[in-house]
Amino acid sequence: MTMFLVRTAARTAVRTKSCRSFCVSHTQLSDRKGLVLGVFEKKEEEDEGTLHLTEAAAGFDKSLSGKLSELLKLSGPALKNGKSRVFYGLHKDFPCVAVVGLGKNNAGVCRTENWDTSKENIRQAVSAGCRLLQDLEVSHVEVDSCGDAQSAAEGAVLGLFHYDQLKSKKKTKVTTQLHGSADVVGWEKGIVYAEGQNLARLLMEAPANHITPTAFAKTIEEKLAPHADRVTIHKRPQAWIEEQQMGAFLSVSKGSEEPPVFLELHYNGSPDSKQPPLLLVGKGITFDSGGISLKPSASMDAMRADMGGAATVCASIVTAASLKLPVNIVGLAPLCENMPSGKATKPGDVVKAKNGKTIQVDNTDAEGRLILADALCYGHVFNPRAIVNVATLTGAMDVALGSAAAGVFTNSDWLWEQLHRASVVTGDRVWRMPLFQHYTKQVTDSQLADLNNIGKYSRSGGACTAAAFLREFVKAPHWAHLDIAGVMSNKDEVPYLRKGMSGRPTRTLVEFAAGLAHNG
Ligand code: BES
Ligand code: ZN
Ligand code: ZN
């Protein structure tokens, strides 16, 4: 009771003429509320002081008789895109108000950037505002939709994510809520999309001794448990992989003491249970040491994220299930470690894939294409309407595009259009790469076998020869391979993701699946 009285008193505003002040007791510090509001840039022809507050910000300003716009002008120059400023004690319900710059109003889709600039600006601004408030240990933040509640929610949830599971000192947990907008549906959708990407980030960032193939499969099983009515999961053990004659996959897993798992997910969201599924296949190397072709030790730790393909594919299926997308999806994730040992595959060894093709393994570090080869062969049994595989496949992909976009190698213009459209919406971009016979010739010319797991001109066009290799295991007319090695981690390039493993392109995969669902 006493506590209640103290808190009520502390929240009471003391008003003296035009000056307001609010007392904040210590008991309140831990549950202070924050507010993030947006402001657009002024048009070129307008005066310096012109302010373009969003609808929610204007409403808030009005409730304070213009105090917010007054302070914004007083406190410094107009807020540039992505910049923010915090005001304290302005409102009794919100001790901290972060105002964020949204850039030009109605910027829309930019043809050269291949993304929706308005959406990207909102994600960036909202994430900056939320993070500022998180640093001030504000535990609940209300967020302006800024005219696009989904993008605002994505900015908030992606921006606040921080992997501190294994640290004693954690960042403040912040809950978020839509402010001053009725678009709760858009907001909720954005939360689910962003949480999907955060699940992939969590799996990718986690150390390899925590996320083993077995632990990965268990985590996904747990995440899918609430959707058991529409989801079937198979955690295929080593004996099953052997029965399936997946010799290429087994040649990678055999160097490690950790047992491999072939994870198979079925999401039946379509009212027509017979509708051919979308097949998603993800590279699931939970640690890539390179095997006998051992990688240099500098930055080898990043290879804990070499299951980024499996993480983004499985996270997008969890997200599709949460959204109840009316589409059928099959997800496949060959999961294992790539380790050197007395039992490991040696350079020059020849192995046989599920489709009978023989492969000379000249470099054991080119292991992703081996495990995907068998998964792609197997995937055809589901008669998929389209196959999309996702893999942190080559360092060459990072050299080619860096972290700007994932490379897409596809035999289908239709599939390319679908993926590209989705990526413009999400801002998590894709860029089309070639699947020329030129590259096929470089992987089919092998001394001992049908194929070689590396191109004969070694590093040249490394991402393209890897794609050409995968193509040898695909018969379907609509197949795309996404090489996500370049977008695997974030330093500071994507402003609404903190430094660390990115979980890209989970939202693009979800948006792509949603597109298929809604276009029949
Ligand atoms: N997992 C790596 C590719 C990679 C590199 C992903 C950097 C993310 C960041 C892959 O298994 C690999 O090692 N590929 C080799 C292939 C080469 C031996 C033909 C590479 O890219 O160097
Ligand atoms: Zn490798
Ligand atoms: Zn790898």
PDB file of C-alpha atoms and ligand atoms in Angstrom, residues 283 288 290 295 303 306 338 364-368 393, ligand 2:
ATOM      1  CA  LYS A 283      23.625 -25.354 -45.065  1.00  0.00           C
ATOM      2  CA  ASP A 288      33.695 -25.136 -40.184  1.00  0.00           C
ATOM      3  CA  GLY A 290      38.050 -26.454 -42.951  1.00  0.00           C
ATOM      4  CA  LYS A 295      41.518 -22.777 -42.181  1.00  0.00           C
ATOM      5  CA  MET A 303      32.744 -20.256 -38.606  1.00  0.00           C
ATOM      6  CA  ASP A 306      28.441 -21.514 -40.943  1.00  0.00           C
ATOM      7  CA  ASN A 338      33.570 -29.999 -40.487  1.00  0.00           C
ATOM      8  CA  THR A 364      37.835 -30.373 -47.578  1.00  0.00           C
ATOM      9  CA  ASP A 365      37.040 -26.724 -46.814  1.00  0.00           C
ATOM     10  CA  ALA A 366      34.611 -26.676 -49.750  1.00  0.00           C
ATOM     11  CA  GLU A 367      32.256 -28.801 -47.634  1.00  0.00           C
ATOM     12  CA  GLY A 368      29.008 -26.813 -47.885  1.00  0.00           C
ATOM     13  CA  LEU A 393      29.009 -21.061 -49.165  1.00  0.00           C
TER      14      LEU A 393
HETATM   15 ZN    ZN B   2      34.608 -24.596 -45.563  1.00  0.00          ZN
END
